[in-house]
mmCIF file of C-alpha atoms and ligand atoms in Angstrom:
data_model
loop_
_atom_site.group_PDB
_atom_site.id
_atom_site.type_symbol
_atom_site.label_atom_id
_atom_site.label_comp_id
_atom_site.label_asym_id
_atom_site.label_seq_id
_atom_site.Cartn_x
_atom_site.Cartn_y
_atom_site.Cartn_z
ATOM 1 C CA UNK Z 1 -5.662 -2.844 0.906
ATOM 2 C CA UNK Z 2 -3.166 -1.409 -1.566
ATOM 3 C CA UNK Z 3 -0.393 -2.429 0.851
ATOM 4 C CA UNK Z 4 -1.778 -6.013 1.023
ATOM 5 C CA UNK Z 5 -1.898 -6.130 -2.777
ATOM 6 C CA UNK Z 6 1.761 -5.054 -2.951
ATOM 7 C CA UNK Z 7 2.665 -7.800 -0.353
ATOM 8 C CA UNK Z 8 0.829 -10.319 -2.543
ATOM 9 C CA UNK Z 9 2.906 -9.254 -5.553
ATOM 10 C CA UNK Z 10 6.090 -9.385 -3.511
ATOM 11 C CA UNK Z 11 5.244 -12.899 -2.202
ATOM 12 C CA UNK Z 12 4.328 -14.048 -5.702
ATOM 13 C CA UNK Z 13 7.670 -12.782 -7.026
ATOM 14 C CA UNK Z 14 9.818 -14.287 -4.264
ATOM 15 C CA UNK Z 15 8.348 -17.159 -2.330
ATOM 16 C CA UNK Z 16 6.403 -19.551 -4.644
ATOM 17 C CA UNK Z 17 7.383 -23.118 -5.624
ATOM 18 C CA UNK Z 18 10.087 -23.640 -3.000
ATOM 19 C CA UNK Z 19 9.905 -26.398 -0.431
ATOM 20 C CA UNK Z 20 9.342 -25.135 3.138
ATOM 21 C CA UNK Z 21 11.947 -26.808 5.442
ATOM 22 C CA UNK Z 22 10.864 -25.208 8.666
ATOM 23 C CA UNK Z 23 8.516 -22.647 10.220
ATOM 24 C CA UNK Z 24 9.947 -20.678 13.095
ATOM 25 C CA UNK Z 25 7.255 -18.945 15.211
ATOM 26 C CA UNK Z 26 8.863 -16.190 17.309
ATOM 27 C CA UNK Z 27 5.716 -14.604 18.656
ATOM 28 C CA UNK Z 28 2.839 -17.002 19.077
ATOM 29 C CA UNK Z 29 0.254 -14.291 19.728
ATOM 30 C CA UNK Z 30 -0.103 -13.638 15.982
ATOM 31 C CA UNK Z 31 -1.309 -17.218 15.562
ATOM 32 C CA UNK Z 32 -5.103 -17.526 15.389
ATOM 33 C CA UNK Z 33 -6.600 -20.936 15.949
ATOM 34 C CA UNK Z 34 -3.373 -22.825 15.314
ATOM 35 C CA UNK Z 35 -0.441 -23.622 17.550
ATOM 36 C CA UNK Z 36 3.169 -22.993 16.555
ATOM 37 C CA UNK Z 37 3.734 -26.712 16.451
ATOM 38 C CA UNK Z 38 0.738 -27.439 14.256
ATOM 39 C CA UNK Z 39 1.589 -24.563 11.854
ATOM 40 C CA UNK Z 40 5.119 -25.961 11.396
ATOM 41 C CA UNK Z 41 3.942 -29.587 11.126
ATOM 42 C CA UNK Z 42 1.306 -28.842 8.498
ATOM 43 C CA UNK Z 43 3.468 -26.595 6.283
ATOM 44 C CA UNK Z 44 6.756 -28.442 6.479
ATOM 45 C CA UNK Z 45 7.593 -30.191 3.216
ATOM 46 C CA UNK Z 46 4.995 -28.313 1.248
ATOM 47 C CA UNK Z 47 5.552 -25.257 -0.940
ATOM 48 C CA UNK Z 48 3.528 -22.095 -1.569
ATOM 49 C CA UNK Z 49 1.862 -22.387 -4.940
ATOM 50 C CA UNK Z 50 -0.275 -19.247 -5.451
ATOM 51 C CA UNK Z 51 -1.943 -16.516 -3.574
ATOM 52 C CA UNK Z 52 -5.212 -14.683 -3.459
ATOM 53 C CA UNK Z 53 -6.100 -11.423 -1.785
ATOM 54 C CA UNK Z 54 -9.557 -10.535 -0.482
ATOM 55 C CA UNK Z 55 -9.945 -7.190 1.188
ATOM 56 C CA UNK Z 56 -7.095 -6.882 3.714
ATOM 57 C CA UNK Z 57 -6.492 -10.669 3.906
ATOM 58 C CA UNK Z 58 -3.824 -12.483 1.983
ATOM 59 C CA UNK Z 59 -4.350 -16.188 1.425
ATOM 60 C CA UNK Z 60 -1.392 -18.278 0.288
ATOM 61 C CA UNK Z 61 -2.130 -21.740 -1.104
ATOM 62 C CA UNK Z 62 0.257 -24.503 -0.195
ATOM 63 C CA UNK Z 63 0.249 -27.673 -2.285
ATOM 64 C CA UNK Z 64 -2.298 -30.130 -0.926
ATOM 65 C CA UNK Z 65 -4.904 -27.413 -0.699
ATOM 66 C CA UNK Z 66 -4.062 -25.811 2.596
ATOM 67 C CA UNK Z 67 -4.138 -22.060 2.823
ATOM 68 C CA UNK Z 68 -2.056 -19.822 4.998
ATOM 69 C CA UNK Z 69 -3.962 -16.651 5.943
ATOM 70 C CA UNK Z 70 -1.978 -13.447 6.662
ATOM 71 C CA UNK Z 71 -3.513 -10.284 7.944
ATOM 72 C CA UNK Z 72 -1.110 -7.397 8.316
ATOM 73 C CA UNK Z 73 -2.882 -5.357 10.952
ATOM 74 C CA UNK Z 74 -1.523 -1.824 11.133
ATOM 75 C CA UNK Z 75 2.173 -2.433 10.658
ATOM 76 C CA UNK Z 76 2.658 -5.931 9.261
ATOM 77 C CA UNK Z 77 4.889 -6.631 6.252
ATOM 78 C CA UNK Z 78 6.831 -9.299 4.470
ATOM 79 C CA UNK Z 79 10.568 -9.648 3.981
ATOM 80 C CA UNK Z 80 12.267 -12.230 1.839
ATOM 81 C CA UNK Z 81 15.983 -12.662 2.434
ATOM 82 C CA UNK Z 82 18.938 -15.045 2.635
ATOM 83 C CA UNK Z 83 18.864 -16.982 5.878
ATOM 84 C CA UNK Z 84 20.843 -14.783 8.188
ATOM 85 C CA UNK Z 85 17.770 -15.006 10.443
ATOM 86 C CA UNK Z 86 18.556 -18.658 11.011
ATOM 87 C CA UNK Z 87 22.050 -18.009 12.413
ATOM 88 C CA UNK Z 88 22.287 -17.556 16.181
ATOM 89 C CA UNK Z 89 21.242 -13.990 16.817
ATOM 90 C CA UNK Z 90 23.737 -11.623 18.402
ATOM 91 C CA UNK Z 91 23.114 -10.146 21.825
ATOM 92 C CA UNK Z 92 22.118 -6.958 20.114
ATOM 93 C CA UNK Z 93 19.373 -8.801 18.239
ATOM 94 C CA UNK Z 94 16.823 -6.357 19.540
ATOM 95 C CA UNK Z 95 18.425 -3.705 17.385
ATOM 96 C CA UNK Z 96 18.724 -5.888 14.279
ATOM 97 C CA UNK Z 97 16.486 -5.798 11.253
ATOM 98 C CA UNK Z 98 14.702 -8.979 12.269
ATOM 99 C CA UNK Z 99 13.497 -7.760 15.640
ATOM 100 C CA UNK Z 100 9.892 -7.557 14.546
ATOM 101 C CA UNK Z 101 9.874 -10.953 12.840
ATOM 102 C CA UNK Z 102 6.915 -12.924 14.214
ATOM 103 C CA UNK Z 103 6.922 -15.943 11.943
ATOM 104 C CA UNK Z 104 9.719 -17.100 9.669
ATOM 105 C CA UNK Z 105 9.158 -19.497 6.776
ATOM 106 C CA UNK Z 106 12.460 -21.174 5.781
ATOM 107 C CA UNK Z 107 12.859 -22.586 2.277
ATOM 108 C CA UNK Z 108 15.057 -25.342 0.913
ATOM 109 C CA UNK Z 109 17.027 -22.758 -1.051
ATOM 110 C CA UNK Z 110 18.259 -21.256 2.226
ATOM 111 C CA UNK Z 111 16.142 -18.179 1.811
ATOM 112 C CA UNK Z 112 13.267 -17.282 4.076
ATOM 113 C CA UNK Z 113 10.135 -15.233 4.202
ATOM 114 C CA UNK Z 114 9.572 -13.228 7.361
ATOM 115 C CA UNK Z 115 6.205 -12.075 8.528
ATOM 116 C CA UNK Z 116 7.108 -8.934 10.453
ATOM 117 C CA UNK Z 117 4.825 -6.861 12.590
ATOM 118 C CA UNK Z 118 5.871 -4.049 14.898
ATOM 119 C CA UNK Z 119 2.648 -3.328 16.625
ATOM 120 C CA UNK Z 120 1.278 -6.855 16.924
ATOM 121 C CA UNK Z 121 -2.126 -6.524 15.262
ATOM 122 C CA UNK Z 122 -1.198 -8.988 12.556
ATOM 123 C CA UNK Z 123 -2.717 -12.440 12.238
ATOM 124 C CA UNK Z 124 -1.524 -15.785 10.890
ATOM 125 C CA UNK Z 125 -3.777 -18.783 10.564
ATOM 126 C CA UNK Z 126 -4.513 -21.833 8.455
ATOM 127 C CA UNK Z 127 -7.619 -22.094 6.401
ATOM 128 C CA UNK Z 128 -9.003 -25.188 4.585
ATOM 129 C CA UNK Z 129 -11.472 -23.345 2.357
ATOM 130 C CA UNK Z 130 -11.069 -19.683 1.529
ATOM 131 C CA UNK Z 131 -14.659 -19.077 0.309
ATOM 132 C CA UNK Z 132 -16.073 -20.713 3.368
ATOM 133 C CA UNK Z 133 -13.804 -18.552 5.514
ATOM 134 C CA UNK Z 134 -14.958 -15.397 3.850
ATOM 135 C CA UNK Z 135 -18.625 -16.464 4.293
ATOM 136 C CA UNK Z 136 -18.151 -17.238 7.936
ATOM 137 C CA UNK Z 137 -16.440 -13.925 8.612
ATOM 138 C CA UNK Z 138 -19.195 -12.209 6.726
ATOM 139 C CA UNK Z 139 -16.738 -10.262 4.551
ATOM 140 C CA UNK Z 140 -18.260 -8.263 1.711
ATOM 141 C CA UNK Z 141 -17.006 -8.390 -1.873
ATOM 142 C CA UNK Z 142 -13.519 -7.020 -2.500
ATOM 143 C CA UNK Z 143 -13.495 -3.315 -3.304
ATOM 144 C CA UNK Z 144 -11.858 -3.955 -6.651
ATOM 145 C CA UNK Z 145 -14.248 -6.803 -7.679
ATOM 146 C CA UNK Z 146 -17.484 -5.005 -6.936
ATOM 147 C CA UNK Z 147 -19.599 -3.777 -9.828
ATOM 148 C CA UNK Z 148 -21.349 -0.372 -10.112
ATOM 149 C CA UNK Z 149 -24.748 -2.017 -9.700
ATOM 150 C CA UNK Z 150 -23.607 -3.948 -6.603
ATOM 151 C CA UNK Z 151 -22.134 -0.764 -5.226
ATOM 152 C CA UNK Z 152 -25.399 1.109 -5.864
ATOM 153 C CA UNK Z 153 -27.421 -1.599 -4.158
ATOM 154 C CA UNK Z 154 -25.172 -1.656 -1.193
ATOM 155 C CA UNK Z 155 -25.445 2.095 -0.634
ATOM 156 C CA UNK Z 156 -29.157 2.044 -1.311
ATOM 157 C CA UNK Z 157 -29.801 -0.584 1.350
ATOM 158 C CA UNK Z 158 -27.689 0.785 4.202
ATOM 159 C CA UNK Z 159 -27.868 3.834 6.388
ATOM 160 C CA UNK Z 160 -25.156 5.873 7.904
ATOM 161 C CA UNK Z 161 -22.340 8.247 7.101
ATOM 162 C CA UNK Z 162 -20.767 7.443 3.744
ATOM 163 C CA UNK Z 163 -17.289 7.036 5.270
ATOM 164 C CA UNK Z 164 -18.609 4.505 7.826
ATOM 165 C CA UNK Z 165 -20.128 2.500 5.010
ATOM 166 C CA UNK Z 166 -16.867 2.526 2.972
ATOM 167 C CA UNK Z 167 -14.943 1.272 6.040
ATOM 168 C CA UNK Z 168 -17.433 -1.529 6.882
ATOM 169 C CA UNK Z 169 -15.535 -4.671 5.844
ATOM 170 C CA UNK Z 170 -18.805 -6.686 5.887
ATOM 171 C CA UNK Z 171 -20.154 -4.469 3.127
ATOM 172 C CA UNK Z 172 -17.028 -3.812 1.046
ATOM 173 C CA UNK Z 173 -13.747 -5.479 1.943
ATOM 174 C CA UNK Z 174 -10.437 -3.717 1.593
ATOM 175 C CA UNK Z 175 -10.863 0.018 2.201
ATOM 176 C CA UNK Z 176 -8.867 1.334 5.126
ATOM 177 C CA UNK Z 177 -9.107 4.680 6.904
ATOM 178 C CA UNK Z 178 -6.699 6.797 4.899
ATOM 179 C CA UNK Z 179 -7.913 5.452 1.549
ATOM 180 C CA UNK Z 180 -11.539 6.113 2.485
ATOM 181 C CA UNK Z 181 -10.579 9.720 3.131
ATOM 182 C CA UNK Z 182 -8.770 9.891 -0.203
ATOM 183 C CA UNK Z 183 -11.722 8.363 -2.146
ATOM 184 C CA UNK Z 184 -14.126 10.925 -0.580
ATOM 185 C CA UNK Z 185 -11.763 13.768 -1.345
ATOM 186 C CA UNK Z 186 -11.567 12.623 -5.016
ATOM 187 C CA UNK Z 187 -15.367 12.318 -5.246
ATOM 188 C CA UNK Z 188 -15.774 15.626 -3.389
ATOM 189 C CA UNK Z 189 -18.074 14.159 -0.800
ATOM 190 C CA UNK Z 190 -17.991 15.188 2.865
ATOM 191 C CA UNK Z 191 -17.281 11.995 4.927
ATOM 192 C CA UNK Z 192 -20.203 12.726 7.263
ATOM 193 C CA UNK Z 193 -22.732 12.751 4.402
ATOM 194 C CA UNK Z 194 -25.565 10.258 4.886
ATOM 195 C CA UNK Z 195 -25.531 7.718 2.047
ATOM 196 C CA UNK Z 196 -29.259 8.211 1.617
ATOM 197 C CA UNK Z 197 -28.578 11.832 0.584
ATOM 198 C CA UNK Z 198 -26.237 10.820 -2.324
ATOM 199 C CA UNK Z 199 -27.738 11.324 -5.722
ATOM 200 C CA UNK Z 200 -27.280 8.651 -8.378
ATOM 201 C CA UNK Z 201 -24.545 10.614 -10.217
ATOM 202 C CA UNK Z 202 -22.662 11.142 -6.967
ATOM 203 C CA UNK Z 203 -22.785 7.407 -6.232
ATOM 204 C CA UNK Z 204 -21.300 6.694 -9.663
ATOM 205 C CA UNK Z 205 -18.613 9.242 -9.005
ATOM 206 C CA UNK Z 206 -17.863 7.607 -5.640
ATOM 207 C CA UNK Z 207 -17.637 4.205 -7.324
ATOM 208 C CA UNK Z 208 -15.121 5.491 -9.910
ATOM 209 C CA UNK Z 209 -13.122 7.268 -7.241
ATOM 210 C CA UNK Z 210 -12.856 4.015 -5.204
ATOM 211 C CA UNK Z 211 -11.459 2.099 -8.138
ATOM 212 C CA UNK Z 212 -9.149 4.879 -9.272
ATOM 213 C CA UNK Z 213 -7.647 5.582 -5.880
ATOM 214 C CA UNK Z 214 -7.062 1.935 -4.974
ATOM 215 C CA UNK Z 215 -5.553 1.123 -8.372
ATOM 216 C CA UNK Z 216 -3.261 4.162 -8.296
ATOM 217 C CA UNK Z 217 -2.206 3.375 -4.758
ATOM 218 C CA UNK Z 218 -1.385 -0.224 -5.797
ATOM 219 C CA UNK Z 219 0.692 1.168 -8.720
ATOM 220 C CA UNK Z 220 2.541 3.351 -6.216
ATOM 221 C CA UNK Z 221 3.149 0.166 -4.149
ATOM 222 C CA UNK Z 222 1.233 1.842 -1.306
ATOM 223 C CA UNK Z 223 4.349 3.963 -0.691
ATOM 224 C CA UNK Z 224 3.229 7.258 0.817
ATOM 225 C CA UNK Z 225 6.176 9.044 -0.734
ATOM 226 C CA UNK Z 226 4.999 8.083 -4.209
ATOM 227 C CA UNK Z 227 1.414 9.328 -3.817
ATOM 228 C CA UNK Z 228 0.571 12.289 -6.074
ATOM 229 C CA UNK Z 229 0.810 15.739 -4.462
ATOM 230 C CA UNK Z 230 -2.666 16.384 -5.655
ATOM 231 C CA UNK Z 231 -3.924 13.749 -3.270
ATOM 232 C CA UNK Z 232 -5.052 14.348 0.292
ATOM 233 C CA UNK Z 233 -2.595 11.853 1.701
ATOM 234 C CA UNK Z 234 0.591 13.956 1.540
ATOM 235 C CA UNK Z 235 -1.247 16.842 3.308
ATOM 236 C CA UNK Z 236 -3.277 14.785 5.802
ATOM 237 C CA UNK Z 237 -2.660 15.962 9.351
ATOM 238 C CA UNK Z 238 -2.720 19.011 11.576
ATOM 239 C CA UNK Z 239 -2.038 22.233 9.678
ATOM 240 C CA UNK Z 240 -2.240 20.463 6.315
ATOM 241 C CA UNK Z 241 -3.702 22.470 3.439
ATOM 242 C CA UNK Z 242 -6.126 21.269 0.737
ATOM 243 C CA UNK Z 243 -4.132 20.620 -2.433
ATOM 244 C CA UNK Z 244 -7.119 21.836 -4.470
ATOM 245 C CA UNK Z 245 -8.110 25.102 -2.809
ATOM 246 C CA UNK Z 246 -5.373 25.816 -0.282
ATOM 247 C CA UNK Z 247 -7.703 26.057 2.696
ATOM 248 C CA UNK Z 248 -6.822 24.315 5.916
ATOM 249 C CA UNK Z 249 -7.949 20.724 6.164
ATOM 250 C CA UNK Z 250 -10.371 19.735 8.915
ATOM 251 C CA UNK Z 251 -10.623 16.549 10.960
ATOM 252 C CA UNK Z 252 -13.584 14.866 12.644
ATOM 253 C CA UNK Z 253 -14.285 11.516 14.252
ATOM 254 C CA UNK Z 254 -16.627 9.505 12.054
ATOM 255 C CA UNK Z 255 -17.394 5.884 12.791
ATOM 256 C CA UNK Z 256 -14.717 5.889 15.515
ATOM 257 C CA UNK Z 257 -11.934 6.879 13.131
ATOM 258 C CA UNK Z 258 -10.328 10.170 12.343
ATOM 259 C CA UNK Z 259 -11.404 11.603 9.000
ATOM 260 C CA UNK Z 260 -9.423 14.342 7.219
ATOM 261 C CA UNK Z 261 -11.250 16.390 4.587
ATOM 262 C CA UNK Z 262 -11.639 19.842 3.053
ATOM 263 C CA UNK Z 263 -14.916 21.363 4.195
ATOM 264 C CA UNK Z 264 -14.885 23.663 1.240
ATOM 265 C CA UNK Z 265 -14.242 21.184 -1.619
ATOM 266 C CA UNK Z 266 -16.154 18.308 -0.030
ATOM 267 C CA UNK Z 267 -19.645 19.686 0.081
ATOM 268 C CA UNK Z 268 -21.869 18.039 2.700
ATOM 269 C CA UNK Z 269 -25.053 18.393 0.722
ATOM 270 C CA UNK Z 270 -23.481 16.986 -2.463
HETATM 271 ZN ZN1 LIG S 1 -10.318 22.359 -0.713
#
C-alpha cells in the first residue's frame, strides 16, 4: 500500500483539474467490466478532481461523480509527461520508455498520465459509488484508518497464522507481503504464530508496528533504496542477515506467500 499512497500523491500533484481530451487504451486486458470505447467515452471532456486510496486501490473522482479505479498489481505505476506518447511511435517502440503503457489519459494541456504495468496484473475500471464497491468486494478497513480496538477485535475473532491475517484484504486492506514481514519483524513476532496465542500487549505492539512501518514506508515513497538499514527489507532474501542480531534470516511459506524472518528475534511463543 505505501506504493499506492505515493501514486496517489503523484497523481494529486500532477493530474487534477485538467480536461481529459482522449483516453488511449493500449492493452485492453487491464480493463475490468468496461470496454476501451466506453472508458474513453465516459471520461472524455471531464477532469480528475480528487482521489481516494483504500487498501491497494486508488479511486480517482472525475467531475460528474464518476470514479476511475486503479489497481497496480505487482508492477503497476503512473507516469505523467509531455505528450511524446501521442506522436507516432518509432519502430523501436518496444525499447522505448512507454512500452509498458496500458492506458494513456491525455489532457488538454498536451500532457498525459500513463498507467504502466510490466507484468499485467494491474486493473482499470469505472465505479459509480466507491463505498458500495468496497462493500461488494468485502474489503476490510484501510490499515491506516483502523483503530486499536477494531484491530483487537479483528484478531480476537479470527483464527490462523498472524501473517495470513495481516495479508487478508477482507480483514485489513492494504498490507502486502513484504510489509507484513517488516511489521512482524518490528513487533518481534514469528509470522507463523497463531493470532489466538498473542497476548494483549503483543497485539498493541503489532498495531503500533503496522502504523509505524506503513507511515515510514510512505515517507520513503515506497522506494526500497530509502528504507532504513535497520529494517528487514534491505536484507530480505537468501543469505540475508538479521540487522538486529546478525543471524541468517529464514524463509517459510505461510498463507501461500514467502515469509522472511529472524527465528531468533521473532519468538514464536511471543
Ligand atoms: Zn535477529
